[in-house]
Amino acid sequence: MKIDRIETFLVPPRWLFCRVETDDGVVGWGEPVVEGRAEVVRAAVDVLAEYLLGQDPLRIQDHWQVLTKGGFYRGGPVLSSAVAGLDQALWDIAGKTYGAPVHALLGGPVRDRARVYAWVGGDEPTQLAEQISAQVEAGFTAVKMNAAGATSPLATVAETAAVVARVSAAREALGPYRDVAVDCHGRFTAASARRVLTELAPLHPLFVEEPVLPEHGHLLPGLVAASPVPLATGERLYSRAEFLPALAAGIAVAQPDLSHAGGISEVHRIASLAETYGAQLAPHCPLGPIALAAGLQVAFAAPNFLIQEQSRGIHYNKDADLLSYLVDPEPFRFVDGHAHRGDAPGLGITLDEAAVRAADRTGHRWRNPVWRHADGSFAEW
Ligand SMILES: [Mg+2]
């Protein structure tokens, strides 16, 4: 069996899908994308496809080595995401070839359902309580929210109070025994984060995510030591090597993205690395159905899985949502806040190929907003 054809599809709301077909007619799907840079990743996939065409698709690990390291220059979001999407597609092909779900090929299931969380609130939510009530009604036992909008490098008393007030409102709406995770999006400096983390502790967040930017990862050891709440990070880390210092710093939760951190192959290895530090796995996934399916396959095989992000109804999903390109939404029918393990081969989902091709004709030009502080200077989004 040989890889015969590799195509990419730029589809709303902000995704890029890839489709890999073999000369036997087996088709695998992947989601190689960096949010806001989809066209750049598409070009990277086109370059990597030159190597894969004509190759045996079942040599996944060998292809991962060559695609990741064979170009001499390596790493970073664009190349790692291009490899990630192709890796997902190759695992999908392997599963369909062997008649097994990917988690069976990763060593077999270690759980029968995987906890997922829902998003509430954009960056300036006005109806947090109503949104939380709706998610609780839908069965979710955990939600995630942004901590703050644009925040001064040294958060003011008003900004700090606003963060605490928003998380307090969420805690009140959730009640004492459902979970809230708080995403800082790297908008705090370490000094601000230390103060905010202390004030959030009485609200018992499940974890606080990206308290500082990835380039300030060298400050994580001090932050972990000062933090009374578990810290999470990883959506902007792209390999085991980049997770190693964060794990050694003592983060509680590793959040690799299946579409950024080298795909199923590398995220499964990151999970194992995290296990040696007693850290839990909570894959980042504000993306589409293929990335989520890949995350769930790892979730069913990784002993230290904690919870999976998913994008249904997320504020980014305009013009299309998680289920828009699926023939059957059943794999993402969450019951009691959990996705249930299926036995369909490969990634376990079936794409509506006609819908994908039609959507690609429209495409998208999604870009994240550029924020400014009140004085006109650049603000982290
Ligand atoms: Mg995040």
Short mmCIF file of C-alpha atoms and ligand atoms in Angstrom, two decimals:
data_model
loop_
_atom_site.label_atom_id
_atom_site.label_comp_id
_atom_site.label_asym_id
_atom_site.label_seq_id
_atom_site.Cartn_x
_atom_site.Cartn_y
_atom_site.Cartn_z
CA MET A 1 0.00 0.00 0.00
CA LYS A 2 1.30 3.44 -0.95
CA ILE A 3 0.26 7.00 -0.29
CA ASP A 4 -1.26 8.20 -3.53
CA ARG A 5 -2.81 11.59 -2.87
CA ILE A 6 -2.66 14.32 -0.21
CA GLU A 7 -5.13 17.23 -0.23
CA THR A 8 -5.88 20.09 2.15
CA PHE A 9 -9.15 21.91 2.78
CA LEU A 10 -9.44 25.38 4.33
CA VAL A 11 -12.84 25.25 6.03
CA PRO A 12 -14.82 27.61 8.29
CA PRO A 13 -14.77 28.59 11.03
CA ARG A 14 -10.92 28.63 11.11
CA TRP A 15 -9.72 25.11 10.40
CA LEU A 16 -7.55 23.23 7.91
CA PHE A 17 -8.20 19.56 7.18
CA CYS A 18 -5.95 17.17 5.27
CA ARG A 19 -7.02 14.06 3.43
CA VAL A 20 -4.52 11.30 2.69
CA GLU A 21 -5.54 8.55 0.26
CA THR A 22 -3.72 5.32 -0.52
CA ASP A 23 -3.58 3.41 -3.78
CA ASP A 24 -5.87 0.85 -2.09
CA GLY A 25 -8.48 3.55 -1.59
CA VAL A 26 -8.05 3.85 2.18
CA VAL A 27 -8.59 7.46 3.29
CA GLY A 28 -7.27 9.09 6.47
CA TRP A 29 -8.09 12.55 7.77
CA GLY A 30 -6.03 14.99 9.81
CA GLU A 31 -6.28 18.57 11.05
CA PRO A 32 -2.99 20.41 10.51
CA VAL A 33 -3.63 23.97 11.59
CA VAL A 34 -2.36 26.91 13.56
CA GLU A 35 -5.24 29.22 14.40
CA GLY A 36 -4.83 32.37 12.34
CA ARG A 37 -2.01 30.89 10.25
CA ALA A 38 -3.91 28.11 8.44
CA GLU A 39 -2.65 29.09 4.98
CA VAL A 40 0.96 28.90 6.18
CA VAL A 41 0.46 25.40 7.58
CA ARG A 42 -1.22 24.43 4.31
CA ALA A 43 1.97 25.39 2.46
CA ALA A 44 4.03 23.36 4.96
CA VAL A 45 1.80 20.32 4.39
CA ASP A 46 2.31 20.69 0.64
CA VAL A 47 6.09 20.61 1.13
CA LEU A 48 5.97 17.59 3.49
CA ALA A 49 3.62 15.79 1.11
CA GLU A 50 6.42 15.64 -1.47
CA TYR A 51 8.20 13.14 0.79
CA LEU A 52 5.12 11.10 1.77
CA LEU A 53 3.75 10.47 -1.72
CA GLY A 54 4.64 6.93 -2.78
CA GLN A 55 5.52 5.86 0.78
CA ASP A 56 3.97 3.03 2.83
CA PRO A 57 1.45 4.84 5.11
CA LEU A 58 1.84 2.27 7.89
CA ARG A 59 5.43 3.32 8.71
CA ILE A 60 4.06 6.07 10.94
CA GLN A 61 6.98 6.40 13.34
CA ASP A 62 9.56 6.46 10.57
CA HIS A 63 7.60 9.10 8.69
CA TRP A 64 7.27 11.14 11.91
CA GLN A 65 11.06 11.09 12.32
CA VAL A 66 11.71 12.18 8.75
CA LEU A 67 8.95 14.81 8.63
CA THR A 68 10.01 16.28 11.99
CA LYS A 69 13.78 16.04 11.73
CA GLY A 70 14.60 15.34 8.10
CA GLY A 71 14.54 18.97 7.00
CA PHE A 72 17.42 19.89 9.35
CA TYR A 73 15.45 22.91 10.66
CA ARG A 74 12.71 21.65 12.94
CA GLY A 75 10.07 22.49 15.48
CA GLY A 76 7.89 25.55 15.92
CA PRO A 77 4.14 25.83 15.48
CA VAL A 78 3.96 25.69 11.69
CA LEU A 79 6.10 22.61 11.01
CA SER A 80 4.95 20.76 14.12
CA SER A 81 1.31 21.39 13.22
CA ALA A 82 1.82 20.26 9.63
CA VAL A 83 3.40 17.04 10.92
CA ALA A 84 0.59 16.70 13.49
CA GLY A 85 -2.18 16.71 10.89
CA LEU A 86 -0.39 14.26 8.62
CA ASP A 87 0.36 12.02 11.63
CA GLN A 88 -3.35 11.97 12.56
CA ALA A 89 -4.23 10.97 9.00
CA LEU A 90 -1.66 8.16 8.99
CA TRP A 91 -3.04 6.78 12.29
CA ASP A 92 -6.54 6.98 10.78
CA ILE A 93 -5.31 4.96 7.80
CA ALA A 94 -3.56 2.46 10.08
CA GLY A 95 -6.70 1.94 12.12
CA LYS A 96 -8.85 1.47 9.04
CA THR A 97 -6.27 -0.93 7.58
CA TYR A 98 -6.07 -3.07 10.72
CA GLY A 99 -9.79 -2.72 11.50
CA ALA A 100 -9.09 -1.21 14.92
CA PRO A 101 -9.62 2.11 16.66
CA VAL A 102 -6.41 4.07 17.17
CA HIS A 103 -6.53 3.60 20.95
CA ALA A 104 -6.32 -0.17 20.40
CA LEU A 105 -3.12 0.37 18.41
CA LEU A 106 -1.72 2.55 21.22
CA GLY A 107 -1.90 -0.34 23.67
CA GLY A 108 -5.59 -0.78 24.23
CA PRO A 109 -8.16 1.13 26.24
CA VAL A 110 -7.54 2.16 29.83
CA ARG A 111 -10.98 3.77 30.30
CA ASP A 112 -14.44 3.55 28.83
CA ARG A 113 -15.34 7.23 28.85
CA ALA A 114 -13.36 10.45 28.78
CA ARG A 115 -14.38 13.55 30.69
CA VAL A 116 -14.75 16.66 28.54
CA TYR A 117 -15.28 20.29 29.43
CA ALA A 118 -17.27 23.04 27.79
CA TRP A 119 -16.32 26.67 27.26
CA VAL A 120 -18.24 29.51 28.86
CA GLY A 121 -17.75 33.15 28.14
CA GLY A 122 -15.61 34.89 25.59
CA ASP A 123 -13.22 37.46 26.82
CA GLU A 124 -15.88 39.91 27.90
CA PRO A 125 -18.77 37.65 28.96
CA THR A 126 -21.96 39.34 30.00
CA GLN A 127 -24.09 36.33 30.76
CA LEU A 128 -21.74 33.95 32.53
CA ALA A 129 -24.35 32.48 34.87
CA GLU A 130 -26.78 31.76 32.03
CA GLN A 131 -24.03 30.13 29.96
CA ILE A 132 -22.94 27.95 32.86
CA SER A 133 -26.52 26.91 33.60
CA ALA A 134 -26.93 25.84 29.98
CA GLN A 135 -23.76 23.72 30.10
CA VAL A 136 -24.75 22.16 33.42
CA GLU A 137 -28.17 21.39 31.94
CA ALA A 138 -26.38 19.73 28.99
CA GLY A 139 -24.65 17.45 31.48
CA PHE A 140 -21.19 18.97 31.71
CA THR A 141 -19.46 18.71 35.08
CA ALA A 142 -16.63 21.09 34.18
CA VAL A 143 -16.30 24.34 32.28
CA LYS A 144 -13.41 26.54 31.27
CA MET A 145 -13.41 30.32 31.11
CA ASN A 146 -11.01 33.09 30.29
CA ALA A 147 -9.70 34.79 33.39
CA ALA A 148 -9.39 38.27 32.01
CA GLY A 149 -9.41 40.58 29.04
CA ALA A 150 -6.43 42.77 28.24
CA THR A 151 -4.40 42.97 31.44
CA SER A 152 -1.70 45.43 32.38
CA PRO A 153 1.79 43.93 32.77
CA LEU A 154 1.44 44.47 36.50
CA ALA A 155 -2.28 43.91 37.01
CA THR A 156 -4.02 46.79 38.73
CA VAL A 157 -6.19 46.27 41.78
CA ALA A 158 -9.25 46.74 39.55
CA GLU A 159 -8.05 44.14 37.04
CA THR A 160 -7.22 41.65 39.77
CA ALA A 161 -10.57 42.20 41.44
CA ALA A 162 -12.37 41.71 38.11
CA VAL A 163 -10.68 38.31 37.61
CA VAL A 164 -11.68 37.16 41.07
CA ALA A 165 -15.23 38.47 40.60
CA ARG A 166 -15.68 36.59 37.34
CA VAL A 167 -14.40 33.30 38.71
CA SER A 168 -16.53 33.83 41.85
CA ALA A 169 -19.59 34.26 39.64
CA ALA A 170 -18.71 31.04 37.85
CA ARG A 171 -18.23 29.18 41.14
CA GLU A 172 -21.59 30.42 42.38
CA ALA A 173 -23.34 29.27 39.20
CA LEU A 174 -21.57 25.89 39.24
CA GLY A 175 -22.13 25.11 42.88
CA PRO A 176 -19.44 23.65 45.11
CA TYR A 177 -18.84 20.34 43.34
CA ARG A 178 -18.54 21.08 39.64
CA ASP A 179 -15.22 22.20 38.21
CA VAL A 180 -14.08 25.44 36.68
CA ALA A 181 -10.76 25.75 34.88
CA VAL A 182 -9.40 29.25 34.37
CA ASP A 183 -7.41 30.19 31.26
CA CYS A 184 -5.01 33.14 31.64
CA HIS A 185 -3.91 32.97 27.95
CA GLY A 186 -0.47 34.20 28.99
CA ARG A 187 -1.90 37.62 29.80
CA PHE A 188 -0.23 37.88 33.20
CA THR A 189 3.36 38.42 34.16
CA ALA A 190 4.70 36.09 36.83
CA ALA A 191 4.31 38.83 39.45
CA SER A 192 0.66 39.38 38.55
CA ALA A 193 0.04 35.66 38.35
CA ARG A 194 1.36 35.04 41.86
CA ARG A 195 -1.12 37.53 43.28
CA VAL A 196 -4.07 36.31 41.21
CA LEU A 197 -3.38 32.63 41.92
CA THR A 198 -3.43 33.27 45.66
CA GLU A 199 -6.73 35.11 45.41
CA LEU A 200 -8.30 32.40 43.23
CA ALA A 201 -7.37 29.58 45.60
CA PRO A 202 -10.53 29.82 47.79
CA LEU A 203 -12.62 29.30 44.62
CA HIS A 204 -10.99 25.90 44.04
CA PRO A 205 -10.32 26.03 40.28
CA LEU A 206 -9.56 22.61 38.78
CA PHE A 207 -6.47 24.23 37.29
CA VAL A 208 -5.23 27.62 36.14
CA GLU A 209 -3.91 27.58 32.60
CA GLU A 210 -1.05 29.49 30.95
CA PRO A 211 -0.50 31.83 33.90
CA VAL A 212 2.51 33.17 31.99
CA LEU A 213 3.67 33.14 28.37
CA PRO A 214 5.59 30.12 27.07
CA GLU A 215 8.72 32.31 26.69
CA HIS A 216 8.58 32.86 30.44
CA GLY A 217 8.67 29.12 31.10
CA HIS A 218 11.91 29.56 33.04
CA LEU A 219 9.78 31.29 35.70
CA LEU A 220 7.46 28.30 36.14
CA PRO A 221 9.41 26.67 39.00
CA GLY A 222 8.94 29.76 41.16
CA LEU A 223 5.33 30.11 40.12
CA VAL A 224 4.56 26.48 40.94
CA ALA A 225 6.22 26.89 44.33
CA ALA A 226 4.16 30.00 45.06
CA SER A 227 0.85 28.72 43.68
CA PRO A 228 -1.79 27.21 45.94
CA VAL A 229 -3.69 25.95 42.87
CA PRO A 230 -2.63 23.41 40.21
CA LEU A 231 -1.05 24.99 37.15
CA ALA A 232 -1.52 23.87 33.56
CA THR A 233 0.28 24.79 30.37
CA GLY A 234 1.24 23.45 26.97
CA GLU A 235 -0.98 24.61 24.12
CA ARG A 236 2.01 26.57 22.78
CA LEU A 237 4.60 23.83 23.39
CA TYR A 238 5.28 21.58 20.44
CA SER A 239 7.34 18.58 21.54
CA ARG A 240 8.51 16.41 24.42
CA ALA A 241 11.65 18.52 24.61
CA GLU A 242 9.57 21.67 25.18
CA PHE A 243 7.36 19.98 27.78
CA LEU A 244 10.29 18.61 29.76
CA PRO A 245 11.24 21.85 31.60
CA ALA A 246 7.58 22.67 32.34
CA LEU A 247 7.05 19.20 33.77
CA ALA A 248 10.28 19.41 35.74
CA ALA A 249 9.04 22.76 37.09
CA GLY A 250 6.11 20.89 38.59
CA ILE A 251 3.10 21.82 36.45
CA ALA A 252 0.10 19.67 37.39
CA VAL A 253 -1.48 19.42 33.96
CA ALA A 254 0.11 19.09 30.51
CA GLN A 255 -1.97 20.47 27.66
CA PRO A 256 -0.45 19.44 24.34
CA ASP A 257 -2.62 20.15 21.30
CA LEU A 258 -3.12 17.16 18.99
CA SER A 259 -2.90 19.52 16.02
CA HIS A 260 0.19 21.42 17.16
CA ALA A 261 2.43 19.05 19.13
CA GLY A 262 3.33 16.50 16.48
CA GLY A 263 0.02 14.64 16.40
CA ILE A 264 -1.05 11.42 18.05
CA SER A 265 2.50 10.01 18.00
CA GLU A 266 4.10 12.85 19.95
CA VAL A 267 1.17 13.62 22.27
CA HIS A 268 1.04 9.99 23.36
CA ARG A 269 4.74 10.25 24.17
CA ILE A 270 4.22 13.57 25.98
CA ALA A 271 1.55 11.81 28.08
CA SER A 272 4.09 9.16 29.05
CA LEU A 273 6.67 11.81 29.89
CA ALA A 274 4.09 13.65 32.03
CA GLU A 275 3.29 10.40 33.81
CA THR A 276 6.86 10.24 35.09
CA TYR A 277 6.28 13.61 36.79
CA GLY A 278 2.86 12.67 38.16
CA ALA A 279 1.31 15.23 35.81
CA GLN A 280 -2.07 14.76 34.17
CA LEU A 281 -2.97 15.11 30.50
CA ALA A 282 -5.64 17.58 29.37
CA PRO A 283 -5.27 18.01 25.60
CA HIS A 284 -5.93 21.49 24.25
CA CYS A 285 -8.59 21.47 21.53
CA PRO A 286 -10.53 24.60 20.57
CA LEU A 287 -10.38 23.15 17.04
CA GLY A 288 -12.41 20.88 14.82
CA PRO A 289 -13.72 17.31 14.80
CA ILE A 290 -10.55 15.57 13.60
CA ALA A 291 -8.35 17.13 16.28
CA LEU A 292 -10.93 16.21 18.92
CA ALA A 293 -11.24 12.64 17.65
CA ALA A 294 -7.44 12.33 17.81
CA GLY A 295 -7.43 13.68 21.36
CA LEU A 296 -10.07 11.22 22.48
CA GLN A 297 -8.14 8.30 21.00
CA VAL A 298 -5.16 9.30 23.16
CA ALA A 299 -7.48 9.85 26.13
CA PHE A 300 -8.73 6.27 25.90
CA ALA A 301 -5.14 4.95 25.87
CA ALA A 302 -3.27 7.27 28.27
CA PRO A 303 -3.36 6.26 31.98
CA ASN A 304 -2.83 9.84 33.19
CA PHE A 305 -5.60 11.47 31.14
CA LEU A 306 -7.55 14.07 33.12
CA ILE A 307 -9.99 15.90 30.84
CA GLN A 308 -10.36 16.85 27.17
CA GLU A 309 -11.19 20.29 25.79
CA GLN A 310 -13.80 20.43 23.03
CA SER A 311 -15.11 23.30 20.95
CA ARG A 312 -18.84 22.71 20.63
CA GLY A 313 -20.46 26.15 20.81
CA ILE A 314 -17.15 27.87 21.54
CA HIS A 315 -17.08 31.60 20.78
CA TYR A 316 -14.73 31.04 17.83
CA ASN A 317 -17.18 28.81 15.97
CA LYS A 318 -18.95 31.16 13.58
CA ASP A 319 -20.41 29.74 10.31
CA ALA A 320 -19.60 26.14 11.32
CA ASP A 321 -19.36 24.14 14.53
CA LEU A 322 -17.89 20.89 15.76
CA LEU A 323 -20.54 18.69 14.12
CA SER A 324 -20.84 20.57 10.81
CA TYR A 325 -18.63 18.22 8.78
CA LEU A 326 -19.58 14.88 10.36
CA VAL A 327 -21.81 12.25 8.78
CA ASP A 328 -22.76 10.99 12.26
CA PRO A 329 -22.46 13.15 15.40
CA GLU A 330 -22.65 10.11 17.72
CA PRO A 331 -18.90 10.05 18.67
CA PHE A 332 -19.35 13.56 20.11
CA ARG A 333 -22.68 12.96 21.85
CA PHE A 334 -21.53 13.74 25.37
CA VAL A 335 -23.39 12.01 28.20
CA ASP A 336 -22.95 13.30 31.76
CA GLY A 337 -20.03 15.40 30.54
CA HIS A 338 -18.17 12.45 29.03
CA ALA A 339 -17.36 11.13 25.56
CA HIS A 340 -17.87 7.40 25.32
CA ARG A 341 -15.37 5.04 23.78
CA GLY A 342 -16.42 3.55 20.47
CA ASP A 343 -14.90 0.75 18.44
CA ALA A 344 -15.04 2.30 14.98
CA PRO A 345 -11.70 1.92 13.18
CA GLY A 346 -9.13 4.69 12.94
CA LEU A 347 -10.08 8.00 14.51
CA GLY A 348 -13.67 6.79 14.88
CA ILE A 349 -15.38 9.57 12.93
CA THR A 350 -16.70 9.83 9.37
CA LEU A 351 -16.27 13.13 7.57
CA ASP A 352 -18.91 14.45 5.17
CA GLU A 353 -16.47 14.81 2.30
CA ALA A 354 -18.89 16.70 0.06
CA ALA A 355 -19.46 19.25 2.84
CA VAL A 356 -15.70 19.61 3.37
CA ARG A 357 -15.04 20.15 -0.34
CA ALA A 358 -17.88 22.66 -0.60
CA ALA A 359 -16.67 24.58 2.48
CA ASP A 360 -13.14 24.77 1.08
CA ARG A 361 -14.49 26.69 -1.91
CA THR A 362 -15.51 29.43 0.55
CA GLY A 363 -12.50 28.99 2.83
CA HIS A 364 -11.87 31.46 5.62
CA ARG A 365 -9.47 34.18 6.65
CA TRP A 366 -9.72 33.85 10.42
CA ARG A 367 -7.25 35.97 12.38
CA ASN A 368 -7.08 36.52 16.10
CA PRO A 369 -7.77 40.07 17.24
CA VAL A 370 -4.89 42.42 18.02
CA TRP A 371 -5.49 44.00 21.40
CA ARG A 372 -4.24 47.31 22.75
CA HIS A 373 -4.07 48.67 26.25
CA ALA A 374 -5.85 51.92 27.04
CA ASP A 375 -2.60 53.81 26.42
CA GLY A 376 -2.35 52.40 22.89
CA SER A 377 0.42 49.88 23.51
CA PHE A 378 0.25 46.23 22.44
CA ALA A 379 -1.63 43.88 24.76
CA GLU A 380 -1.41 40.09 24.88
CA TRP A 381 -4.52 38.39 23.48
MG MG B 1 -5.66 28.12 26.65
#
